[in-house]
PDB file of C-alpha atoms in Angstrom:
ATOM      1  CA  MET F 163     -19.310   6.766  17.621  1.00 45.00           C
ATOM      2  CA  ASP F 164     -21.810   9.427  16.591  1.00 55.00           C
ATOM      3  CA  LYS F 165     -22.131   8.586  12.916  1.00 65.00           C
ATOM      4  CA  LYS F 166     -20.962   6.010  10.428  1.00 82.00           C
ATOM      5  CA  LYS F 167     -17.489   7.041   9.314  1.00 92.00           C
ATOM      6  CA  ARG F 168     -16.010   6.052   5.977  1.00 96.00           C
ATOM      7  CA  ILE F 169     -12.468   4.777   6.474  1.00 97.00           C
ATOM      8  CA  VAL F 170      -9.776   3.799   4.000  1.00 98.00           C
ATOM      9  CA  ILE F 171      -7.211   1.451   5.555  1.00 97.00           C
ATOM     10  CA  ALA F 172      -3.745   1.103   4.048  1.00 96.00           C
ATOM     11  CA  LEU F 173      -2.357  -2.241   5.193  1.00 94.00           C
ATOM     12  CA  GLY F 174       1.417  -2.514   5.500  1.00 83.00           C
ATOM     13  CA  GLY F 175       3.413  -5.579   4.495  1.00 68.00           C
ATOM     14  CA  ASN F 176       3.559  -6.784   8.102  1.00 65.00           C
ATOM     15  CA  ALA F 177      -0.197  -7.359   7.869  1.00 78.00           C
ATOM     16  CA  LEU F 178       0.270  -9.856   5.031  1.00 86.00           C
ATOM     17  CA  GLY F 179       3.398 -11.906   5.815  1.00 79.00           C
ATOM     18  CA  ASN F 180       6.257 -12.753   3.438  1.00 77.00           C
ATOM     19  CA  THR F 181       5.268 -16.205   2.141  1.00 82.00           C
ATOM     20  CA  LEU F 182       2.006 -17.899   1.134  1.00 84.00           C
ATOM     21  CA  PRO F 183       1.674 -19.823   4.455  1.00 88.00           C
ATOM     22  CA  GLU F 184       2.528 -16.651   6.412  1.00 87.00           C
ATOM     23  CA  GLN F 185      -0.056 -14.718   4.418  1.00 86.00           C
ATOM     24  CA  MET F 186      -2.777 -17.285   5.150  1.00 88.00           C
ATOM     25  CA  LYS F 187      -2.162 -16.792   8.889  1.00 89.00           C
ATOM     26  CA  ALA F 188      -1.654 -13.029   8.719  1.00 88.00           C
ATOM     27  CA  VAL F 189      -4.904 -12.246   6.899  1.00 91.00           C
ATOM     28  CA  LYS F 190      -6.909 -13.930   9.660  1.00 92.00           C
ATOM     29  CA  ILE F 191      -5.415 -11.573  12.255  1.00 90.00           C
ATOM     30  CA  THR F 192      -5.789  -8.633   9.881  1.00 92.00           C
ATOM     31  CA  SER F 193      -9.436  -9.467   9.245  1.00 95.00           C
ATOM     32  CA  LYS F 194     -10.262  -9.450  12.952  1.00 94.00           C
ATOM     33  CA  ALA F 195      -8.893  -5.905  13.280  1.00 93.00           C
ATOM     34  CA  ILE F 196     -10.820  -4.716  10.214  1.00 95.00           C
ATOM     35  CA  VAL F 197     -14.107  -6.277  11.330  1.00 96.00           C
ATOM     36  CA  ASP F 198     -13.592  -4.681  14.775  1.00 94.00           C
ATOM     37  CA  LEU F 199     -13.866  -1.326  13.001  1.00 94.00           C
ATOM     38  CA  ILE F 200     -16.990  -2.429  11.131  1.00 95.00           C
ATOM     39  CA  GLU F 201     -18.559  -3.425  14.452  1.00 94.00           C
ATOM     40  CA  GLU F 202     -17.780   0.092  15.700  1.00 92.00           C
ATOM     41  CA  GLY F 203     -20.030   1.381  12.917  1.00 92.00           C
ATOM     42  CA  CYS F 204     -17.386   2.224  10.339  1.00 94.00           C
ATOM     43  CA  GLU F 205     -17.655   1.776   6.583  1.00 96.00           C
ATOM     44  CA  VAL F 206     -14.312   0.313   5.525  1.00 97.00           C
ATOM     45  CA  VAL F 207     -12.346   0.213   2.267  1.00 98.00           C
ATOM     46  CA  VAL F 208      -9.069  -1.728   2.233  1.00 97.00           C
ATOM     47  CA  ALA F 209      -5.848  -1.035   0.333  1.00 97.00           C
ATOM     48  CA  HIS F 210      -2.622  -2.956   0.846  1.00 95.00           C
ATOM     49  CA  GLY F 211       1.056  -3.171  -0.014  1.00 90.00           C
ATOM     50  CA  ASN F 212       2.647  -5.975  -2.022  1.00 87.00           C
ATOM     51  CA  GLY F 213       6.413  -5.552  -1.562  1.00 79.00           C
ATOM     52  CA  PRO F 214       7.391  -9.150  -0.769  1.00 79.00           C
ATOM     53  CA  GLN F 215       4.619 -10.608  -2.919  1.00 86.00           C
ATOM     54  CA  VAL F 216       5.373  -8.770  -6.172  1.00 84.00           C
ATOM     55  CA  GLY F 217       9.032  -9.689  -5.781  1.00 79.00           C
ATOM     56  CA  MET F 218       8.080 -13.336  -5.345  1.00 83.00           C
ATOM     57  CA  VAL F 219       5.848 -13.290  -8.455  1.00 87.00           C
ATOM     58  CA  ASN F 220       8.561 -11.510 -10.442  1.00 82.00           C
ATOM     59  CA  ASN F 221      11.146 -14.127  -9.418  1.00 80.00           C
ATOM     60  CA  ALA F 222       8.795 -16.963 -10.369  1.00 86.00           C
ATOM     61  CA  MET F 223       8.214 -15.456 -13.794  1.00 86.00           C
ATOM     62  CA  ILE F 224      11.954 -15.037 -14.340  1.00 82.00           C
ATOM     63  CA  ALA F 225      12.480 -18.682 -13.350  1.00 84.00           C
ATOM     64  CA  LEU F 226       9.903 -19.651 -15.980  1.00 87.00           C
ATOM     65  CA  THR F 227      11.901 -17.911 -18.719  1.00 84.00           C
ATOM     66  CA  HIS F 228      14.962 -19.915 -17.657  1.00 82.00           C
ATOM     67  CA  GLU F 229      13.023 -23.189 -17.894  1.00 88.00           C
ATOM     68  CA  ASP F 230      11.367 -22.340 -21.197  1.00 88.00           C
ATOM     69  CA  PRO F 231      13.259 -19.976 -23.527  1.00 83.00           C
ATOM     70  CA  GLN F 232      10.061 -19.525 -25.552  1.00 87.00           C
ATOM     71  CA  GLN F 233       8.430 -17.735 -22.625  1.00 86.00           C
ATOM     72  CA  PRO F 234       8.845 -13.952 -22.839  1.00 86.00           C
ATOM     73  CA  ASN F 235       9.710 -12.014 -19.702  1.00 82.00           C
ATOM     74  CA  THR F 236       6.601 -10.984 -17.743  1.00 88.00           C
ATOM     75  CA  PRO F 237       6.098  -7.201 -17.444  1.00 90.00           C
ATOM     76  CA  LEU F 238       6.201  -5.805 -13.914  1.00 91.00           C
ATOM     77  CA  SER F 239       2.681  -4.406 -14.333  1.00 94.00           C
ATOM     78  CA  VAL F 240       1.408  -7.969 -14.878  1.00 94.00           C
ATOM     79  CA  CYS F 241       3.283  -9.123 -11.739  1.00 92.00           C
ATOM     80  CA  VAL F 242       1.510  -6.370  -9.775  1.00 94.00           C
ATOM     81  CA  ALA F 243      -1.844  -7.579 -11.165  1.00 95.00           C
ATOM     82  CA  MET F 244      -1.053 -11.158 -10.133  1.00 95.00           C
ATOM     83  CA  SER F 245      -0.131 -10.053  -6.610  1.00 92.00           C
ATOM     84  CA  GLN F 246      -3.347  -8.009  -6.329  1.00 95.00           C
ATOM     85  CA  ALA F 247      -5.416 -11.039  -7.250  1.00 94.00           C
ATOM     86  CA  TYR F 248      -3.873 -13.602  -4.943  1.00 92.00           C
ATOM     87  CA  ILE F 249      -3.605 -11.240  -1.965  1.00 93.00           C
ATOM     88  CA  GLY F 250      -7.209 -10.192  -2.577  1.00 95.00           C
ATOM     89  CA  TYR F 251      -8.261 -13.835  -2.782  1.00 95.00           C
ATOM     90  CA  ASP F 252      -6.847 -14.601   0.679  1.00 94.00           C
ATOM     91  CA  LEU F 253      -7.952 -11.321   2.217  1.00 95.00           C
ATOM     92  CA  GLN F 254     -11.538 -11.309   0.952  1.00 96.00           C
ATOM     93  CA  ASN F 255     -12.079 -14.916   2.066  1.00 96.00           C
ATOM     94  CA  ALA F 256     -10.671 -14.187   5.534  1.00 96.00           C
ATOM     95  CA  LEU F 257     -12.820 -11.043   5.847  1.00 97.00           C
ATOM     96  CA  ARG F 258     -15.961 -12.861   4.688  1.00 97.00           C
ATOM     97  CA  GLU F 259     -15.318 -15.655   7.190  1.00 97.00           C
ATOM     98  CA  GLU F 260     -14.728 -13.200  10.051  1.00 97.00           C
ATOM     99  CA  LEU F 261     -17.904 -11.273   9.233  1.00 98.00           C
ATOM    100  CA  LEU F 262     -19.978 -14.478   9.175  1.00 98.00           C
ATOM    101  CA  ASN F 263     -18.360 -15.666  12.416  1.00 97.00           C
ATOM    102  CA  ARG F 264     -19.719 -12.520  14.066  1.00 97.00           C
ATOM    103  CA  GLY F 265     -23.172 -12.894  12.562  1.00 97.00           C
ATOM    104  CA  ILE F 266     -22.719 -10.105   9.990  1.00 97.00           C
ATOM    105  CA  THR F 267     -24.363 -11.462   6.850  1.00 96.00           C
ATOM    106  CA  ASP F 268     -25.237  -8.324   4.859  1.00 95.00           C
ATOM    107  CA  ILE F 269     -21.777  -7.080   3.818  1.00 97.00           C
ATOM    108  CA  PRO F 270     -20.439  -8.591   0.579  1.00 97.00           C
ATOM    109  CA  VAL F 271     -16.631  -8.608   0.194  1.00 98.00           C
ATOM    110  CA  ALA F 272     -14.947  -8.108  -3.176  1.00 97.00           C
ATOM    111  CA  THR F 273     -11.514  -7.378  -4.626  1.00 98.00           C
ATOM    112  CA  MET F 274     -11.180  -4.863  -7.449  1.00 98.00           C
ATOM    113  CA  ILE F 275      -8.196  -5.353  -9.743  1.00 97.00           C
ATOM    114  CA  THR F 276      -7.167  -1.703  -9.879  1.00 98.00           C
ATOM    115  CA  GLN F 277      -5.180   0.241 -12.457  1.00 98.00           C
ATOM    116  CA  VAL F 278      -3.650   3.559 -11.445  1.00 98.00           C
ATOM    117  CA  ARG F 279      -2.545   6.061 -14.059  1.00 98.00           C
ATOM    118  CA  VAL F 280       0.878   7.634 -13.671  1.00 98.00           C
ATOM    119  CA  ASP F 281       2.560  10.431 -15.604  1.00 97.00           C
ATOM    120  CA  PRO F 282       5.118   9.080 -18.105  1.00 95.00           C
ATOM    121  CA  ASP F 283       7.084  12.313 -17.508  1.00 96.00           C
ATOM    122  CA  ASP F 284       7.195  11.770 -13.730  1.00 96.00           C
ATOM    123  CA  PRO F 285      10.811  12.446 -12.643  1.00 96.00           C
ATOM    124  CA  ALA F 286      10.798   9.094 -10.806  1.00 94.00           C
ATOM    125  CA  PHE F 287      11.276   7.376 -14.168  1.00 93.00           C
ATOM    126  CA  GLU F 288      14.608   9.192 -14.553  1.00 92.00           C
ATOM    127  CA  ASN F 289      15.832   7.890 -11.206  1.00 89.00           C
ATOM    128  CA  PRO F 290      14.504   4.385 -10.423  1.00 89.00           C
ATOM    129  CA  SER F 291      15.050   3.779  -6.720  1.00 82.00           C
ATOM    130  CA  LYS F 292      12.499   1.237  -5.469  1.00 81.00           C
ATOM    131  CA  PRO F 293      14.158  -2.181  -4.931  1.00 79.00           C
ATOM    132  CA  ILE F 294      12.141  -5.289  -5.777  1.00 78.00           C
ATOM    133  CA  GLY F 295      12.898  -8.999  -5.915  1.00 72.00           C
ATOM    134  CA  ARG F 296      15.787 -10.969  -4.457  1.00 73.00           C
ATOM    135  CA  PHE F 297      19.424 -10.082  -3.803  1.00 81.00           C
ATOM    136  CA  MET F 298      21.928 -11.134  -6.460  1.00 86.00           C
ATOM    137  CA  THR F 299      25.670 -11.311  -6.957  1.00 91.00           C
ATOM    138  CA  LYS F 300      27.386  -8.807  -9.228  1.00 92.00           C
ATOM    139  CA  GLU F 301      27.608 -11.454 -11.951  1.00 92.00           C
ATOM    140  CA  GLN F 302      23.915 -12.337 -11.713  1.00 89.00           C
ATOM    141  CA  ALA F 303      22.965  -8.663 -11.705  1.00 90.00           C
ATOM    142  CA  ASP F 304      25.058  -7.953 -14.803  1.00 93.00           C
ATOM    143  CA  MET F 305      23.388 -10.854 -16.597  1.00 88.00           C
ATOM    144  CA  MET F 306      19.883  -9.602 -15.695  1.00 84.00           C
ATOM    145  CA  ALA F 307      20.795  -6.089 -16.830  1.00 89.00           C
ATOM    146  CA  GLU F 308      22.054  -7.380 -20.169  1.00 88.00           C
ATOM    147  CA  LYS F 309      19.252  -9.887 -20.810  1.00 82.00           C
ATOM    148  CA  TYR F 310      16.242  -7.871 -19.647  1.00 82.00           C
ATOM    149  CA  ASP F 311      17.549  -4.278 -19.636  1.00 83.00           C
ATOM    150  CA  TYR F 312      16.918  -4.122 -15.872  1.00 87.00           C
ATOM    151  CA  ILE F 313      18.512  -1.406 -13.771  1.00 90.00           C
ATOM    152  CA  MET F 314      20.458  -3.118 -10.986  1.00 91.00           C
ATOM    153  CA  LYS F 315      21.850  -1.359  -7.924  1.00 89.00           C
ATOM    154  CA  GLU F 316      23.924  -2.464  -4.959  1.00 87.00           C
ATOM    155  CA  ASP F 317      21.800  -2.467  -1.807  1.00 78.00           C
ATOM    156  CA  ALA F 318      23.539  -1.629   1.479  1.00 71.00           C
ATOM    157  CA  GLY F 319      26.273  -4.238   1.106  1.00 80.00           C
ATOM    158  CA  ARG F 320      23.761  -7.080   0.890  1.00 82.00           C
ATOM    159  CA  GLY F 321      24.023  -7.648  -2.841  1.00 89.00           C
ATOM    160  CA  TYR F 322      22.402  -6.280  -5.976  1.00 90.00           C
ATOM    161  CA  ARG F 323      18.675  -5.832  -6.604  1.00 86.00           C
ATOM    162  CA  ARG F 324      16.538  -4.618  -9.444  1.00 84.00           C
ATOM    163  CA  VAL F 325      15.296  -1.058  -8.935  1.00 88.00           C
ATOM    164  CA  VAL F 326      12.241   0.440 -10.594  1.00 89.00           C
ATOM    165  CA  ALA F 327      10.555   3.827 -10.659  1.00 92.00           C
ATOM    166  CA  SER F 328       7.985   4.801  -8.028  1.00 93.00           C
ATOM    167  CA  PRO F 329       5.889   7.542  -9.684  1.00 96.00           C
ATOM    168  CA  LYS F 330       3.079   9.417  -7.954  1.00 96.00           C
ATOM    169  CA  PRO F 331      -0.476   8.184  -8.635  1.00 97.00           C
ATOM    170  CA  GLN F 332      -2.520  10.547 -10.816  1.00 98.00           C
ATOM    171  CA  GLU F 333      -5.834   8.748 -11.359  1.00 98.00           C
ATOM    172  CA  ILE F 334      -7.525   5.553 -10.183  1.00 98.00           C
ATOM    173  CA  VAL F 335      -8.986   4.122 -13.379  1.00 98.00           C
ATOM    174  CA  GLU F 336     -11.680   1.989 -11.713  1.00 98.00           C
ATOM    175  CA  ILE F 337     -12.685   4.590  -9.090  1.00 98.00           C
ATOM    176  CA  GLY F 338     -16.244   4.830 -10.431  1.00 98.00           C
ATOM    177  CA  THR F 339     -16.831   1.120  -9.939  1.00 98.00           C
ATOM    178  CA  ILE F 340     -15.126   1.169  -6.531  1.00 98.00           C
ATOM    179  CA  ARG F 341     -17.331   4.084  -5.447  1.00 98.00           C
ATOM    180  CA  THR F 342     -20.506   2.336  -6.619  1.00 98.00           C
ATOM    181  CA  MET F 343     -19.595  -0.828  -4.706  1.00 98.00           C
ATOM    182  CA  VAL F 344     -18.716   1.078  -1.521  1.00 97.00           C
ATOM    183  CA  ASN F 345     -21.901   3.158  -1.718  1.00 95.00           C
ATOM    184  CA  SER F 346     -23.947  -0.040  -2.028  1.00 95.00           C
ATOM    185  CA  GLY F 347     -22.450  -1.401   1.195  1.00 95.00           C
ATOM    186  CA  ASP F 348     -19.717  -3.701  -0.090  1.00 97.00           C
ATOM    187  CA  LEU F 349     -16.434  -4.164   1.760  1.00 98.00           C
ATOM    188  CA  VAL F 350     -14.007  -3.440  -1.095  1.00 98.00           C
ATOM    189  CA  ILE F 351     -10.314  -4.318  -1.397  1.00 98.00           C
ATOM    190  CA  ALA F 352      -8.720  -2.049  -4.005  1.00 98.00           C
ATOM    191  CA  CYS F 353      -5.477  -0.335  -5.082  1.00 97.00           C
ATOM    192  CA  GLY F 354      -3.474  -3.405  -4.042  1.00 95.00           C
ATOM    193  CA  GLY F 355       0.261  -2.723  -4.070  1.00 93.00           C
ATOM    194  CA  GLY F 356      -0.497   0.899  -4.940  1.00 95.00           C
ATOM    195  CA  GLY F 357      -2.348  -0.184  -8.059  1.00 97.00           C
ATOM    196  CA  ILE F 358      -1.194  -1.515 -11.438  1.00 97.00           C
ATOM    197  CA  PRO F 359       0.819   1.393 -12.892  1.00 97.00           C
ATOM    198  CA  VAL F 360      -0.369   2.405 -16.347  1.00 98.00           C
ATOM    199  CA  THR F 361       0.125   5.323 -18.725  1.00 97.00           C
ATOM    200  CA  ARG F 362      -2.548   6.532 -21.122  1.00 97.00           C
ATOM    201  CA  GLN F 363      -1.878   6.310 -24.857  1.00 96.00           C
ATOM    202  CA  GLY F 364      -5.074   7.508 -26.491  1.00 95.00           C
ATOM    203  CA  ASN F 365      -7.711   4.996 -25.398  1.00 97.00           C
ATOM    204  CA  HIS F 366      -5.066   2.406 -24.531  1.00 97.00           C
ATOM    205  CA  LEU F 367      -3.682   1.895 -21.032  1.00 97.00           C
ATOM    206  CA  LYS F 368      -0.091   0.672 -21.214  1.00 97.00           C
ATOM    207  CA  GLY F 369       1.500  -1.048 -18.229  1.00 96.00           C
ATOM    208  CA  ALA F 370       4.489   0.808 -16.791  1.00 94.00           C
ATOM    209  CA  SER F 371       7.626  -0.788 -15.348  1.00 90.00           C
ATOM    210  CA  ALA F 372       7.107   0.770 -11.921  1.00 93.00           C
ATOM    211  CA  VAL F 373       5.546   0.320  -8.507  1.00 92.00           C
ATOM    212  CA  ILE F 374       3.346   2.944  -6.852  1.00 95.00           C
ATOM    213  CA  ASP F 375       3.648   3.683  -3.148  1.00 93.00           C
ATOM    214  CA  LYS F 376       0.547   2.198  -1.550  1.00 94.00           C
ATOM    215  CA  ASP F 377       0.239   5.044   0.980  1.00 95.00           C
ATOM    216  CA  PHE F 378       0.002   7.685  -1.758  1.00 97.00           C
ATOM    217  CA  ALA F 379      -2.465   5.530  -3.732  1.00 97.00           C
ATOM    218  CA  SER F 380      -4.539   4.991  -0.564  1.00 98.00           C
ATOM    219  CA  CYS F 381      -4.556   8.742   0.047  1.00 98.00           C
ATOM    220  CA  LEU F 382      -5.835   9.392  -3.487  1.00 98.00           C
ATOM    221  CA  MET F 383      -8.534   6.727  -3.112  1.00 98.00           C
ATOM    222  CA  ALA F 384      -9.598   8.134   0.272  1.00 98.00           C
ATOM    223  CA  LYS F 385      -9.995  11.595  -1.254  1.00 98.00           C
ATOM    224  CA  GLU F 386     -11.887  10.246  -4.276  1.00 98.00           C
ATOM    225  CA  LEU F 387     -14.277   8.301  -2.006  1.00 98.00           C
ATOM    226  CA  ASP F 388     -14.747  11.322   0.285  1.00 97.00           C
ATOM    227  CA  ALA F 389     -13.574   9.274   3.280  1.00 97.00           C
ATOM    228  CA  ASP F 390     -13.545  10.729   6.777  1.00 97.00           C
ATOM    229  CA  ILE F 391     -10.399   8.957   7.932  1.00 97.00           C
ATOM    230  CA  LEU F 392      -7.303   7.473   6.295  1.00 98.00           C
ATOM    231  CA  ILE F 393      -5.633   4.866   8.490  1.00 97.00           C
ATOM    232  CA  ILE F 394      -2.063   3.981   7.568  1.00 96.00           C
ATOM    233  CA  LEU F 395      -1.031   0.841   9.404  1.00 93.00           C
ATOM    234  CA  THR F 396       2.632   0.237  10.108  1.00 89.00           C
ATOM    235  CA  ALA F 397       5.015  -1.571  12.485  1.00 85.00           C
ATOM    236  CA  VAL F 398       4.866   1.022  15.291  1.00 89.00           C
ATOM    237  CA  GLU F 399       2.017   2.358  17.430  1.00 93.00           C
ATOM    238  CA  LYS F 400       2.894   5.995  16.709  1.00 95.00           C
ATOM    239  CA  ALA F 401       5.234   8.043  14.558  1.00 94.00           C
ATOM    240  CA  ALA F 402       8.130   9.657  16.392  1.00 94.00           C
ATOM    241  CA  ILE F 403      10.519  12.572  16.115  1.00 93.00           C
ATOM    242  CA  ASN F 404      14.172  12.095  17.059  1.00 92.00           C
ATOM    243  CA  TYR F 405      13.531   8.374  16.562  1.00 88.00           C
ATOM    244  CA  GLY F 406      16.051   6.146  18.337  1.00 85.00           C
ATOM    245  CA  LYS F 407      17.691   9.086  20.131  1.00 90.00           C
ATOM    246  CA  PRO F 408      17.656   9.948  23.853  1.00 92.00           C
ATOM    247  CA  ASN F 409      15.175  12.775  23.147  1.00 93.00           C
ATOM    248  CA  GLU F 410      12.835  10.525  21.154  1.00 92.00           C
ATOM    249  CA  LYS F 411       9.230  11.719  21.298  1.00 95.00           C
ATOM    250  CA  TRP F 412       6.194   9.728  20.198  1.00 95.00           C
ATOM    251  CA  LEU F 413       3.555  11.830  18.442  1.00 95.00           C
ATOM    252  CA  GLY F 414      -0.106  11.815  19.413  1.00 95.00           C
ATOM    253  CA  ASP F 415      -2.511  14.423  18.024  1.00 95.00           C
ATOM    254  CA  ILE F 416      -0.686  16.873  15.756  1.00 96.00           C
ATOM    255  CA  THR F 417      -1.712  19.462  13.186  1.00 96.00           C
ATOM    256  CA  VAL F 418      -0.901  19.413   9.494  1.00 97.00           C
ATOM    257  CA  ASP F 419       1.463  22.353  10.023  1.00 96.00           C
ATOM    258  CA  GLU F 420       3.310  20.542  12.809  1.00 96.00           C
ATOM    259  CA  ALA F 421       3.653  17.427  10.652  1.00 97.00           C
ATOM    260  CA  LYS F 422       5.018  19.516   7.754  1.00 97.00           C
ATOM    261  CA  GLN F 423       7.563  21.098  10.085  1.00 96.00           C
ATOM    262  CA  TYR F 424       8.741  17.663  11.273  1.00 96.00           C
ATOM    263  CA  ILE F 425       9.025  16.533   7.622  1.00 96.00           C
ATOM    264  CA  ASP F 426      11.116  19.610   6.770  1.00 96.00           C
ATOM    265  CA  GLU F 427      13.368  18.936   9.774  1.00 94.00           C
ATOM    266  CA  GLY F 428      14.087  15.437   8.439  1.00 93.00           C
ATOM    267  CA  HIS F 429      12.584  13.423  11.298  1.00 94.00           C
ATOM    268  CA  PHE F 430      11.111  10.650   9.138  1.00 92.00           C
ATOM    269  CA  ALA F 431      13.107   8.054   7.202  1.00 85.00           C
ATOM    270  CA  PRO F 432      12.682   8.032   3.389  1.00 83.00           C
ATOM    271  CA  GLY F 433      11.154   4.776   2.180  1.00 75.00           C
ATOM    272  CA  SER F 434       9.829   4.067   5.667  1.00 82.00           C
ATOM    273  CA  MET F 435       7.871   6.569   7.792  1.00 91.00           C
ATOM    274  CA  LEU F 436       8.291   9.584   5.478  1.00 92.00           C
ATOM    275  CA  PRO F 437       5.814   8.544   2.732  1.00 92.00           C
ATOM    276  CA  LYS F 438       3.295   7.551   5.406  1.00 95.00           C
ATOM    277  CA  VAL F 439       3.421  10.993   7.042  1.00 96.00           C
ATOM    278  CA  GLN F 440       3.404  12.724   3.640  1.00 97.00           C
ATOM    279  CA  ALA F 441       0.317  10.774   2.558  1.00 97.00           C
ATOM    280  CA  ALA F 442      -1.356  11.442   5.915  1.00 97.00           C
ATOM    281  CA  VAL F 443      -0.724  15.190   5.576  1.00 98.00           C
ATOM    282  CA  ASP F 444      -1.976  15.216   1.974  1.00 97.00           C
ATOM    283  CA  PHE F 445      -5.267  13.626   3.012  1.00 98.00           C
ATOM    284  CA  ALA F 446      -5.753  15.618   6.230  1.00 97.00           C
ATOM    285  CA  GLU F 447      -5.324  18.980   4.506  1.00 97.00           C
ATOM    286  CA  SER F 448      -7.485  18.074   1.501  1.00 97.00           C
ATOM    287  CA  LYS F 449     -10.768  19.003   3.214  1.00 95.00           C
ATOM    288  CA  PRO F 450     -11.798  20.343   6.648  1.00 95.00           C
ATOM    289  CA  GLY F 451     -12.777  17.584   9.054  1.00 95.00           C
ATOM    290  CA  ARG F 452     -10.653  14.865   7.472  1.00 97.00           C
ATOM    291  CA  GLN F 453      -8.237  12.974   9.711  1.00 97.00           C
ATOM    292  CA  ALA F 454      -5.310  10.675   9.102  1.00 97.00           C
ATOM    293  CA  LEU F 455      -4.140   8.085  11.600  1.00 97.00           C
ATOM    294  CA  ILE F 456      -0.833   6.211  11.714  1.00 96.00           C
ATOM    295  CA  THR F 457      -0.708   3.216  14.055  1.00 95.00           C
ATOM    296  CA  LEU F 458      -0.363  -0.542  14.509  1.00 92.00           C
ATOM    297  CA  LEU F 459      -2.862  -2.952  12.979  1.00 89.00           C
ATOM    298  CA  GLU F 460      -3.977  -4.271  16.355  1.00 89.00           C
ATOM    299  CA  LYS F 461      -4.411  -0.697  17.651  1.00 91.00           C
ATOM    300  CA  ALA F 462      -6.608   0.496  14.761  1.00 92.00           C
ATOM    301  CA  LYS F 463      -9.819   0.339  16.800  1.00 92.00           C
ATOM    302  CA  ASP F 464      -8.241   2.167  19.762  1.00 93.00           C
ATOM    303  CA  GLY F 465      -6.882   4.745  17.331  1.00 93.00           C
ATOM    304  CA  ILE F 466     -10.333   5.417  15.871  1.00 92.00           C
ATOM    305  CA  LEU F 467     -11.634   5.827  19.417  1.00 91.00           C
ATOM    306  CA  GLY F 468      -8.912   8.384  20.134  1.00 92.00           C
ATOM    307  CA  LYS F 469      -6.913   6.227  22.535  1.00 94.00           C
ATOM    308  CA  THR F 470      -3.625   5.903  20.623  1.00 95.00           C
ATOM    309  CA  GLY F 471      -1.813   6.432  17.319  1.00 96.00           C
ATOM    310  CA  THR F 472      -0.550   9.545  15.592  1.00 96.00           C
ATOM    311  CA  LYS F 473      -3.565  11.577  14.438  1.00 97.00           C
ATOM    312  CA  ILE F 474      -3.044  14.376  11.922  1.00 97.00           C
ATOM    313  CA  GLN F 475      -5.663  16.976  11.093  1.00 96.00           C
ATOM    314  CA  LEU F 476      -5.964  20.664  10.188  1.00 92.00           C
TER     315      LEU F 476
END
């Protein structure tokens, strides 16, 4: 590589596992892929999802209220903060260990508990659609709705789940600190789970009952840090059009305009590949020379070297 590139990596849930033991194993594999990029001369910032983890924390907090009626229900924003901390704990330790194993001793690793401001008038609050937590029976769901004022929806015949809003990120509150750490050479983990959603009330930041899409938050962070590349890691090596059909086509290097056309034609599934491609387009068109890459975790290095993945640029 000609020069040191600044990269923001958005880790998908498959890079973290679904349980604590799975996460402990997964972060070791994830760390190897990230340190591969550092060895290629890249400056890396890490963001991650928290879908299974925030649901697990939320369930644990609900169980606590059942055991002790004096315990108030824990706000979702606090559950997001908890998930950021314990994912960051595992991830930063695994990254530090992998760096030291390779003889890299001059890169400190740190997790930033990150708040992300959202607009209280975002239309997403009028139509909560992001499922979190476990499946419930109709009776259980009705009880949760009555006791906690949760919005419960039936989910594809599998039962009922709580749904919350997924507003667009407007501002990363701690971006100044994140930027200072990155500029000083730290390997920073930030915007975990899309960030802790907050709204501004004067000088007060109030937690919002929402979850922010981690790909959109990663895109915003990449722009704010003037990154060269946004890597969105997912469960497939490349994005595809006509996915699962006889005329399926895997996408390599495409332009922003081509990606927008594929979005308009409905090629990408909402809640799955669509937000990834939308975030990739947003970053790639934000400044000449910026690139977005969608690929598998274990193919990240090959993707940076131009060997695989879906690359989007102007």
